[in-house]
Tab-separated table of C-alpha atoms and ligand atoms in Angstrom:
chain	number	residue	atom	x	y	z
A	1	UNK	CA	184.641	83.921	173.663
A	2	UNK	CA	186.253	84.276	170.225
A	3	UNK	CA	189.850	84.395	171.571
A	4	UNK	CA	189.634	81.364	173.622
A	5	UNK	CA	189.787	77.792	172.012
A	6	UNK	CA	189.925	74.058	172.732
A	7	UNK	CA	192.774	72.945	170.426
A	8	UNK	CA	193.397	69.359	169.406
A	9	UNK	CA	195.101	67.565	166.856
A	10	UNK	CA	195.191	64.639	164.293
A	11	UNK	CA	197.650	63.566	161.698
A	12	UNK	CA	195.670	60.905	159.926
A	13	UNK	CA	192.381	59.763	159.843
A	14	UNK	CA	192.215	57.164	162.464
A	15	UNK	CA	193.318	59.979	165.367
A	16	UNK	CA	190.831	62.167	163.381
A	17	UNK	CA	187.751	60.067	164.280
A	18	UNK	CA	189.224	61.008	168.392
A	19	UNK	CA	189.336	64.637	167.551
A	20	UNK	CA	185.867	64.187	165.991
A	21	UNK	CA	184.265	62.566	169.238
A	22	UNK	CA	186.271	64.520	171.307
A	23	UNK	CA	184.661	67.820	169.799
A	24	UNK	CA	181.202	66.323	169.199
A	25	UNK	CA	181.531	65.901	173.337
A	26	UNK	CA	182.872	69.049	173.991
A	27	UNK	CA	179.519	70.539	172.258
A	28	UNK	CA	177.380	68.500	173.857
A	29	UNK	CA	178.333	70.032	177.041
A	30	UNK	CA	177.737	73.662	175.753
A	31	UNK	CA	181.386	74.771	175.563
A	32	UNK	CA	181.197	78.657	174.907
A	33	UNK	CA	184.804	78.460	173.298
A	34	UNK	CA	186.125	78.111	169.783
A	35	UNK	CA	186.992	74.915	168.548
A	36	UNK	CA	190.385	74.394	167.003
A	37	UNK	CA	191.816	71.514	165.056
A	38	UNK	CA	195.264	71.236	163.617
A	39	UNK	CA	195.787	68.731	160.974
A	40	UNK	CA	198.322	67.233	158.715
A	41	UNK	CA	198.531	66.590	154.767
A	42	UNK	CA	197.944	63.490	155.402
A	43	UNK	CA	194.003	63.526	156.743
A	44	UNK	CA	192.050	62.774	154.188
A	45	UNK	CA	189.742	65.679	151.608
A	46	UNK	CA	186.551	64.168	152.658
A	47	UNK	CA	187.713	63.836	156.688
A	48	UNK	CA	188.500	67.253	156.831
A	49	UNK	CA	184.875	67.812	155.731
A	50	UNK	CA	183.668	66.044	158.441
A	51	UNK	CA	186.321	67.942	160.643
A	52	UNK	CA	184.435	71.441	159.295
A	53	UNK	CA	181.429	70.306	160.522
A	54	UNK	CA	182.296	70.060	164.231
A	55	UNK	CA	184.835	72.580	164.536
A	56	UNK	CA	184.879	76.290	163.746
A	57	UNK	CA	188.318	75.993	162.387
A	58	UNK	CA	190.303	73.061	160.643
A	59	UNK	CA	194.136	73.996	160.519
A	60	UNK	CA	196.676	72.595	158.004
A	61	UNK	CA	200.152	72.306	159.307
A	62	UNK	CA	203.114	70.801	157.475
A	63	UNK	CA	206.161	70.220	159.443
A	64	UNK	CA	207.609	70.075	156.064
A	65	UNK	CA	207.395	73.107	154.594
A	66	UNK	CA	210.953	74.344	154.621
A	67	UNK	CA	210.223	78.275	155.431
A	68	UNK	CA	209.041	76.610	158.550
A	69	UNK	CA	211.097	76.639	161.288
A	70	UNK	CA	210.260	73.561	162.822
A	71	UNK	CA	211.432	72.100	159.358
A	72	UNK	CA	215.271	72.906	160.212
A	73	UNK	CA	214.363	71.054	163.594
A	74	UNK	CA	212.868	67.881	161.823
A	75	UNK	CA	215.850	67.385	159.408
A	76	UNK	CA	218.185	67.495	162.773
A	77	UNK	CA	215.386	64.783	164.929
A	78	UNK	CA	213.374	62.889	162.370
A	79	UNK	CA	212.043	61.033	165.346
A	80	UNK	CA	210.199	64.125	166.695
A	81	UNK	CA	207.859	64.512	163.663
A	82	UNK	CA	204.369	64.267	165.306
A	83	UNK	CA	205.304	65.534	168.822
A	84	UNK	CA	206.790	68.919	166.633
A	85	UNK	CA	203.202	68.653	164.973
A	86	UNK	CA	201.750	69.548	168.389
A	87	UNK	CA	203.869	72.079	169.497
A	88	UNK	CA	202.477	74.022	166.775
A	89	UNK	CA	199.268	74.547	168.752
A	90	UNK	CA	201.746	77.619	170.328
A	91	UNK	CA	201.637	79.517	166.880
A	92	UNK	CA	197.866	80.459	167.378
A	93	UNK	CA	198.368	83.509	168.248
A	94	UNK	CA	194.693	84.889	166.987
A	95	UNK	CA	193.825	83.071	170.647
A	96	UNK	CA	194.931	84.248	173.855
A	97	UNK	CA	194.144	81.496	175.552
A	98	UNK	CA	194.029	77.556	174.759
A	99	UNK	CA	193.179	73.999	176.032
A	100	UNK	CA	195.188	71.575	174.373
A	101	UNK	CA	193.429	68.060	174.039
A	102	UNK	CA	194.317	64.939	172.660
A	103	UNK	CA	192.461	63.612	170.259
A	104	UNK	CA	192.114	60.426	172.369
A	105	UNK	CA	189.915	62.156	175.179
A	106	UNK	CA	186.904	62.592	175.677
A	107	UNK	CA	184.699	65.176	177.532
A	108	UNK	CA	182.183	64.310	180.254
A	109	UNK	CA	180.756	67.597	181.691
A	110	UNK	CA	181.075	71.168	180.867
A	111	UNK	CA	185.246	71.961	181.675
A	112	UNK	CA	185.431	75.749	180.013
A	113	UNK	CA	186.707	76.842	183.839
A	114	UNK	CA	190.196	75.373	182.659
A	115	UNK	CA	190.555	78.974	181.123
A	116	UNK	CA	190.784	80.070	184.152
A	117	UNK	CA	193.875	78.651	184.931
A	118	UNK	CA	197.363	79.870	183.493
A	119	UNK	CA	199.980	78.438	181.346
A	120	UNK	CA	201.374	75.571	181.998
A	121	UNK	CA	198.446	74.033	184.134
A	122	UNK	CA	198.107	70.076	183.636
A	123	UNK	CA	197.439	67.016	185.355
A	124	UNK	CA	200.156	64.609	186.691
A	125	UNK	CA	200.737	61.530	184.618
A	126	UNK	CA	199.958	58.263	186.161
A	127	UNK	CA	202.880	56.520	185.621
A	128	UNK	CA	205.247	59.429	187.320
A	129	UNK	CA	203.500	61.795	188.600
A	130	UNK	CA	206.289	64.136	188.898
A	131	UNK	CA	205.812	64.864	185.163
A	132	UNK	CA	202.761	66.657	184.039
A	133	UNK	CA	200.497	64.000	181.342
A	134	UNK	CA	200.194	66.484	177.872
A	135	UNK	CA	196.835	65.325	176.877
A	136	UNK	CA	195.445	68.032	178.871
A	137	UNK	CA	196.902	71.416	179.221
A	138	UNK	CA	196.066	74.758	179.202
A	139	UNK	CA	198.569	77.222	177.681
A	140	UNK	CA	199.246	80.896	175.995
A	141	UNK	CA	200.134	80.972	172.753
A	142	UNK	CA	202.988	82.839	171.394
A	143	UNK	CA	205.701	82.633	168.584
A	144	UNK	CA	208.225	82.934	171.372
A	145	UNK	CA	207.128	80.030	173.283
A	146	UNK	CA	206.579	78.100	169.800
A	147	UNK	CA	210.266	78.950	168.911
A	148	UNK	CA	211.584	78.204	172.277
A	149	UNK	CA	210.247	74.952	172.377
A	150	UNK	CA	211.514	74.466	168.389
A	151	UNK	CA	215.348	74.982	169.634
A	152	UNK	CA	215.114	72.990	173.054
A	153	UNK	CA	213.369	69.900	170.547
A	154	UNK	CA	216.532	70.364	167.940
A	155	UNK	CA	219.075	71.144	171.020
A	156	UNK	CA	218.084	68.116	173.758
A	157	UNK	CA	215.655	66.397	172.085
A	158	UNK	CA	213.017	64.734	174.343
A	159	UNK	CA	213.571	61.889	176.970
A	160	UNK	CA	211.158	59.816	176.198
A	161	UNK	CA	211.055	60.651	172.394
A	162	UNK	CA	207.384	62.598	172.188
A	163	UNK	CA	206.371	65.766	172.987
A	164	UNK	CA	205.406	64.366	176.518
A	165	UNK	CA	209.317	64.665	177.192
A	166	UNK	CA	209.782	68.025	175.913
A	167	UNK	CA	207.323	69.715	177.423
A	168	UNK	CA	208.041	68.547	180.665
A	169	UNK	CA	211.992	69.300	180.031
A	170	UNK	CA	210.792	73.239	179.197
A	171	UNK	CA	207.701	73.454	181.785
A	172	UNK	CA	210.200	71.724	184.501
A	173	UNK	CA	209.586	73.892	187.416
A	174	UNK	CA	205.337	72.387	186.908
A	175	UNK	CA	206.128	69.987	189.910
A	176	UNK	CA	207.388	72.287	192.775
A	177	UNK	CA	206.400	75.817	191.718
A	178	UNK	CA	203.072	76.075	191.545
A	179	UNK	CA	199.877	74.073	192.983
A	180	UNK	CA	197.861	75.862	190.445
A	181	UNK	CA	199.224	74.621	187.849
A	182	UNK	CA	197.992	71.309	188.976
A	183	UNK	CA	195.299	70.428	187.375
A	184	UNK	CA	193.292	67.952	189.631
A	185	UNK	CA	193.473	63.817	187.475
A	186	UNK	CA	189.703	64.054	187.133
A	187	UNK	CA	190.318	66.303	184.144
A	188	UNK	CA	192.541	63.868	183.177
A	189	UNK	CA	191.474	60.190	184.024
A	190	UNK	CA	193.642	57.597	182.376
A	191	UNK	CA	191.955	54.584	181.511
A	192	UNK	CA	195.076	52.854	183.267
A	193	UNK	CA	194.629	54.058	186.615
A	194	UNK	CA	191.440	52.384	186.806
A	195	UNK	CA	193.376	49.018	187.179
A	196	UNK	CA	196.328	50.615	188.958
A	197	UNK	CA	193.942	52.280	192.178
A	198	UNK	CA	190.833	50.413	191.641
A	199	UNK	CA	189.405	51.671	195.154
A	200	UNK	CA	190.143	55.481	194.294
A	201	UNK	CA	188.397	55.127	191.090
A	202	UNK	CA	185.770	53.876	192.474
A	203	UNK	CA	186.038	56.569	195.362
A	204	UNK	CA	186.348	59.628	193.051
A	205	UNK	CA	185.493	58.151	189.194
A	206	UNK	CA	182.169	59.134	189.269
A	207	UNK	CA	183.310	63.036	189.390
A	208	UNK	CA	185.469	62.644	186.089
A	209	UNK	CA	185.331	65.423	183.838
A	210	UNK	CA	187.833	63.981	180.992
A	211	UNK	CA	188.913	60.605	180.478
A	212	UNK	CA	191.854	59.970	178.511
A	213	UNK	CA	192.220	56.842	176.819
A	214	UNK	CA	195.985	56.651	177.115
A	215	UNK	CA	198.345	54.039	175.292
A	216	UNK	CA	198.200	51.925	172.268
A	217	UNK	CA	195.134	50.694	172.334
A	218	UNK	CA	192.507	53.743	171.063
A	219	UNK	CA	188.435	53.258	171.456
A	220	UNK	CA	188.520	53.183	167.563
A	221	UNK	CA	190.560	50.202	167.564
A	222	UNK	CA	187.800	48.026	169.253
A	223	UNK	CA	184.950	46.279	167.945
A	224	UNK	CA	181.328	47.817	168.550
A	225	UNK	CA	177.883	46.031	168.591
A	226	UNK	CA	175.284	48.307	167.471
A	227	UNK	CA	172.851	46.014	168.513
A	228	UNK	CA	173.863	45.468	172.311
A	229	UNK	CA	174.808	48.320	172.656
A	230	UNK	CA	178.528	46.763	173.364
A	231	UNK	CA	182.057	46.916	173.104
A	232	UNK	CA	184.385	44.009	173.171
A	233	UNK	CA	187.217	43.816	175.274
A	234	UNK	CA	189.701	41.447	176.766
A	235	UNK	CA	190.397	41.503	180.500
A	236	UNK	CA	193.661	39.850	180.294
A	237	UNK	CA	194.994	43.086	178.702
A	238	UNK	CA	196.513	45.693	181.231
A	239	UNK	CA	196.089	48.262	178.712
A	240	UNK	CA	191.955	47.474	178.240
A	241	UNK	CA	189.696	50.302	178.688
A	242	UNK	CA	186.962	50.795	181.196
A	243	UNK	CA	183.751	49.255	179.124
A	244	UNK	CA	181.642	52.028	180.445
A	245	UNK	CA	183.938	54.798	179.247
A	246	UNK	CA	184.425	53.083	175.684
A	247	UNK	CA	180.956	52.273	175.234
A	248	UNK	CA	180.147	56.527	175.908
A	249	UNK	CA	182.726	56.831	173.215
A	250	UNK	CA	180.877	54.363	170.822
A	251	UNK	CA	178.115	56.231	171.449
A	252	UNK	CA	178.715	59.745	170.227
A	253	UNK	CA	180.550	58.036	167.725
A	254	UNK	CA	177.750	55.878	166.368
A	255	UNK	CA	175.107	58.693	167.030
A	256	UNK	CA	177.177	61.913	165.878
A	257	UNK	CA	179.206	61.166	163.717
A	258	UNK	CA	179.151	58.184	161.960
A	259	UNK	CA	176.194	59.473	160.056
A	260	UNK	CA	178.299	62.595	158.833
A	261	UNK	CA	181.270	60.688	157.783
A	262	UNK	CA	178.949	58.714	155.389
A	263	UNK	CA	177.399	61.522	154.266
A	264	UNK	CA	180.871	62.806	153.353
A	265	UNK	CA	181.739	59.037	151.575
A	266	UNK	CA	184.644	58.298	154.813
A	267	UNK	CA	183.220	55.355	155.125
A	268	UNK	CA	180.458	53.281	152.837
A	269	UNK	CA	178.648	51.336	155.363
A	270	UNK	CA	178.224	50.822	158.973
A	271	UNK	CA	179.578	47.531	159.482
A	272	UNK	CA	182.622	48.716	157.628
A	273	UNK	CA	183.079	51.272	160.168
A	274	UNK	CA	182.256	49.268	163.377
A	275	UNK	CA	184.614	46.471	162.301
A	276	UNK	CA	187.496	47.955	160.675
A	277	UNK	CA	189.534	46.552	163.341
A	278	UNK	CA	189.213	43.522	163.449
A	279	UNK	CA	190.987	40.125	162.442
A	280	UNK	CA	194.831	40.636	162.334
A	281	UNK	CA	194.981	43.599	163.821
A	282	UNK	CA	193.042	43.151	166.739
A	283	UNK	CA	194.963	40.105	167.113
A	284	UNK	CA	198.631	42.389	166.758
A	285	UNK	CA	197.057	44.901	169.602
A	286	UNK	CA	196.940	42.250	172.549
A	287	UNK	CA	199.903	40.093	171.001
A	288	UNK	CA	202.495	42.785	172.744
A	289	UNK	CA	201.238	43.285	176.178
A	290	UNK	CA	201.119	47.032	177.653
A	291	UNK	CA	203.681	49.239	175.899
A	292	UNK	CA	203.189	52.816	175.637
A	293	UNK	CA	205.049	53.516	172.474
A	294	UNK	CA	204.614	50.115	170.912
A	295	UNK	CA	205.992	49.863	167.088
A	296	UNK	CA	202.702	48.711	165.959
A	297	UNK	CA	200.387	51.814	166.446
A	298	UNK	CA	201.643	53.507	162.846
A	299	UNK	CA	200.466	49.770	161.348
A	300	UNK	CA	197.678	49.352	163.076
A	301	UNK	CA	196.352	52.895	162.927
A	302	UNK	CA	196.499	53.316	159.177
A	303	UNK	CA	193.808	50.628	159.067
A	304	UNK	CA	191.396	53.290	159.134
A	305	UNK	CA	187.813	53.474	158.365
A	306	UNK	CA	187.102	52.918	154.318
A	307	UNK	CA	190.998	52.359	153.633
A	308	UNK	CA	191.268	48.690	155.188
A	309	UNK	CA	191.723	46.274	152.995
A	310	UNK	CA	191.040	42.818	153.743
A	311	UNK	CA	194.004	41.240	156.146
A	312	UNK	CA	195.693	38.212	154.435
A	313	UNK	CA	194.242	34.770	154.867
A	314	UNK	CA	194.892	33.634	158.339
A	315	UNK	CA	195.667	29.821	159.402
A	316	UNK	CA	192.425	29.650	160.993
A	317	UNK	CA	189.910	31.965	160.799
A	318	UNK	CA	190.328	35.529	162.421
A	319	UNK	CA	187.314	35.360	164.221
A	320	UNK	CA	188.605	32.008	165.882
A	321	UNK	CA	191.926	33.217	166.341
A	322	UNK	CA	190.783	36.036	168.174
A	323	UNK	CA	188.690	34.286	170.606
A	324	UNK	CA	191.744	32.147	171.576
A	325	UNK	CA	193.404	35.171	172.040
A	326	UNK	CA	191.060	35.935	174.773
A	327	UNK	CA	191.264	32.838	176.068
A	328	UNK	CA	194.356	33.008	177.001
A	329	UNK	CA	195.206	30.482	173.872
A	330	UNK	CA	197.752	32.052	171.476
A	331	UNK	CA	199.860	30.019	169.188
A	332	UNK	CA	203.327	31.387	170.322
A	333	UNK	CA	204.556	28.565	168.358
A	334	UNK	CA	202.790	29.103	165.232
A	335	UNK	CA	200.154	31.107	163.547
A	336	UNK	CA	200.728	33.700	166.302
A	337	UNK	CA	204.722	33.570	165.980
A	338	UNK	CA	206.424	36.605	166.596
A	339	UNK	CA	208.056	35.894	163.517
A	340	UNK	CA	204.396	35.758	161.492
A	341	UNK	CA	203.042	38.868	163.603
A	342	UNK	CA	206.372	41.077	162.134
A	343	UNK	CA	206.014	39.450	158.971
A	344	UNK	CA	202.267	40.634	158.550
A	345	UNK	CA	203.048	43.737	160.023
A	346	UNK	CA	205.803	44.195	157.001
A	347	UNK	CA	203.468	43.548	154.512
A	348	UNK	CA	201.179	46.261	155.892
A	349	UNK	CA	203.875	48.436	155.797
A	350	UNK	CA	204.869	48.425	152.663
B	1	UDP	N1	198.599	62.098	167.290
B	1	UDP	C1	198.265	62.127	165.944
B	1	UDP	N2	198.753	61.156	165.125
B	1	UDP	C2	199.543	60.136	165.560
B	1	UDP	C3	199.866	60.093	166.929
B	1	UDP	C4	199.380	61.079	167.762
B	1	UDP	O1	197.544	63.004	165.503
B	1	UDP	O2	199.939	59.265	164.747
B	1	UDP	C5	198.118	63.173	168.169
B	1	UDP	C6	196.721	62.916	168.703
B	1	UDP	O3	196.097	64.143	168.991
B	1	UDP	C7	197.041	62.140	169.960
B	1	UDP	C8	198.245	62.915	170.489
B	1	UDP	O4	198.976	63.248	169.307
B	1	UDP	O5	195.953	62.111	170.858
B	1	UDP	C9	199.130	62.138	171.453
B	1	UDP	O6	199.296	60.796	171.025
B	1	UDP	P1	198.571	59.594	171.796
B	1	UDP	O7	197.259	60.061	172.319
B	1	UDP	O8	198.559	58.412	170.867
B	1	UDP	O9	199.581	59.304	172.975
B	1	UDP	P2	199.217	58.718	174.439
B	1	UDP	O10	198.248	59.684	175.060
B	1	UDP	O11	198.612	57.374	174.231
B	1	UDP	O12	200.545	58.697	175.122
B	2	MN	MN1	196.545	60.570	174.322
């Protein structure tokens, strides 16, 4: 099917390391549609290599360019500038037909029968599951759609500030209209309902089809053993993924396509890669609790594979720090001051 595609997106390298997973996955499970990624300037020239070799096509977008009309929308809401990013997935028109993933999912069996389904099918988000959750969706491209979406972003905005928001505020009849459009959660398994209906997941978890590994915290962000085979996580987080889920991501990552990015030069050596997390910023990632739009993600996520440079000398040792951390043992008073965290985070900023 050459006018049917799985579309995703990333606008850096980090989220492109998702998309790269979440395609590698999609493969595995012989998907006999096209395979679309939209990127920004921003991803790097040897990432988008990578990005060729697991999808059929690699899409440059740039919010910026002013004959764009999402560029007029932009200077009006500078606070829309990733969420616009998606909404370009409506301007492929050479498909008729799309799935729109985020790169922060990850397939688990074959799902192409979501072209069956019409625009604007989706699963209900966790948290209010009057609103549909747009990490999943299955839509019809068009330059209309694209443009009406373009004036309701520069008209109302969003409610909660992503594209979430919006496409909920133009989709709004999704809750009470049609039953079709309702995609059932297993193609859309949060990692935080896990802890939030611990008996249904372990009811229905097992027939899971996508798992979406929602909020701050990304797989890519953890810290991976090769060796055992392992992830490390924290369980006083709320936000902490399901190891078994994380580890399948490690997997494909560490199988499929870890060897192409250092083919490509992304990254220089494997323990680069499987610890470019860790120190400080592991430590900033469980220092503010469950928030879904936390501050720190833009900080944290440009410490990407190959472009990390070492954090800044800690009081103790990161390593040290870390494991108080997850012993429930932060310095509130000290090292681990909110006043040190922002402080750190400024430098990394600049
Ligand atoms: N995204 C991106 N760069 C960013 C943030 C988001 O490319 O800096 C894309 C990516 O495809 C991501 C999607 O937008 O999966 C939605 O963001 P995210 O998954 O972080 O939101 P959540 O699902 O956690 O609410
Ligand atoms: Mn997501």
């Amino acid at each position: 099917m050459t006018d049917q595609s799985f579309v995703t997106l990333s606008t850096n390298d980090s989220y492109a390391r998702g998309a790269l997973v979440l395609g590698s996955s999609l493969k595995q499970h012989r998907t006999t549609k096209r395979l679309t990624v939209l990127i920004t300037p921003q991803v790097s020239e040897s990432m988008r290599k990578v990005l060729e070799k697991i999808f059929d096509e690699v899409i440059l977008v740039d919010i910026l360019d002013s004959r764009d009309s999402a560029h007029l929308t932009l200077m009006k809401r500078p606070e829309l500038g990733v969420t616009l990013t998606k909404l370009h997935c409506w301007s492929l028109i050479q498909y008729s037909k799309c799935v729109f993933m985020d790169a922060d999912t990850l397939v688990l069996t074959n799902i192409d029968e979501l072209f069956e389904r019409e625009e604007l099918s989706a699963a209900p988000d966790p948290g209010w599951p009057d609103c549909f959750n747009s990490g999943v969706f299955v839509y019809r491209p068009s330059i209309e759609t694209y443009n009406q979406l373009l004036h309701m972003a520069s008209e109302q905005g969003s409610f909660d500030g992503g594209d979430q928001g919006l496409l909920n505020m133009f989709f709004s009849s999704w809750a009470t209209t049609d039953i079709k459009k309702h995609l059932p959660f297993i193609y859309n398994l949060s990692s935080i309902s896990i802890y939030s209906y611990l008996p249904a997941f372990k009811a229905f978890g097992a027939n899971a089809k996508v798992v979406h590994f929602l909020g701050r915290i990304k797989p890519w962000n953890y810290t991976y053993d090769p060796k055992t085979k392992s992830v490390r996580s924290d369980s006083h987080d709320p936000t902490v993924i399901d190891p078994q889920f994380l580890t399948m991501w490690w997997d494909i990552f560490t199988t499929n396509i870890l060897p192409l990015l250092q083919h490509f030069g992304v990254v220089k050596d494997t323990f680069t890669a499987l610890h470019a997390l860790s120190g400080l910023a592991y430590t900033l990632a469980f220092s503010c609790g469950f928030c879904r739009k936390a501050e720190v993600t833009d900080a944290m996520l440009h410490m990407s594979i190959g472009d990390l440079s070492p954090p800044p000398q800690p009081f103790v040792s990161s390593e040290e720090r870390k494991e108080r951390w997850e012993q429930g043992q932060a310095d509130y008073m000290g090292a681990d001051s909110f006043d040190n965290i922002k402080r750190k985070l400024d430098t990394y900023l600049q």
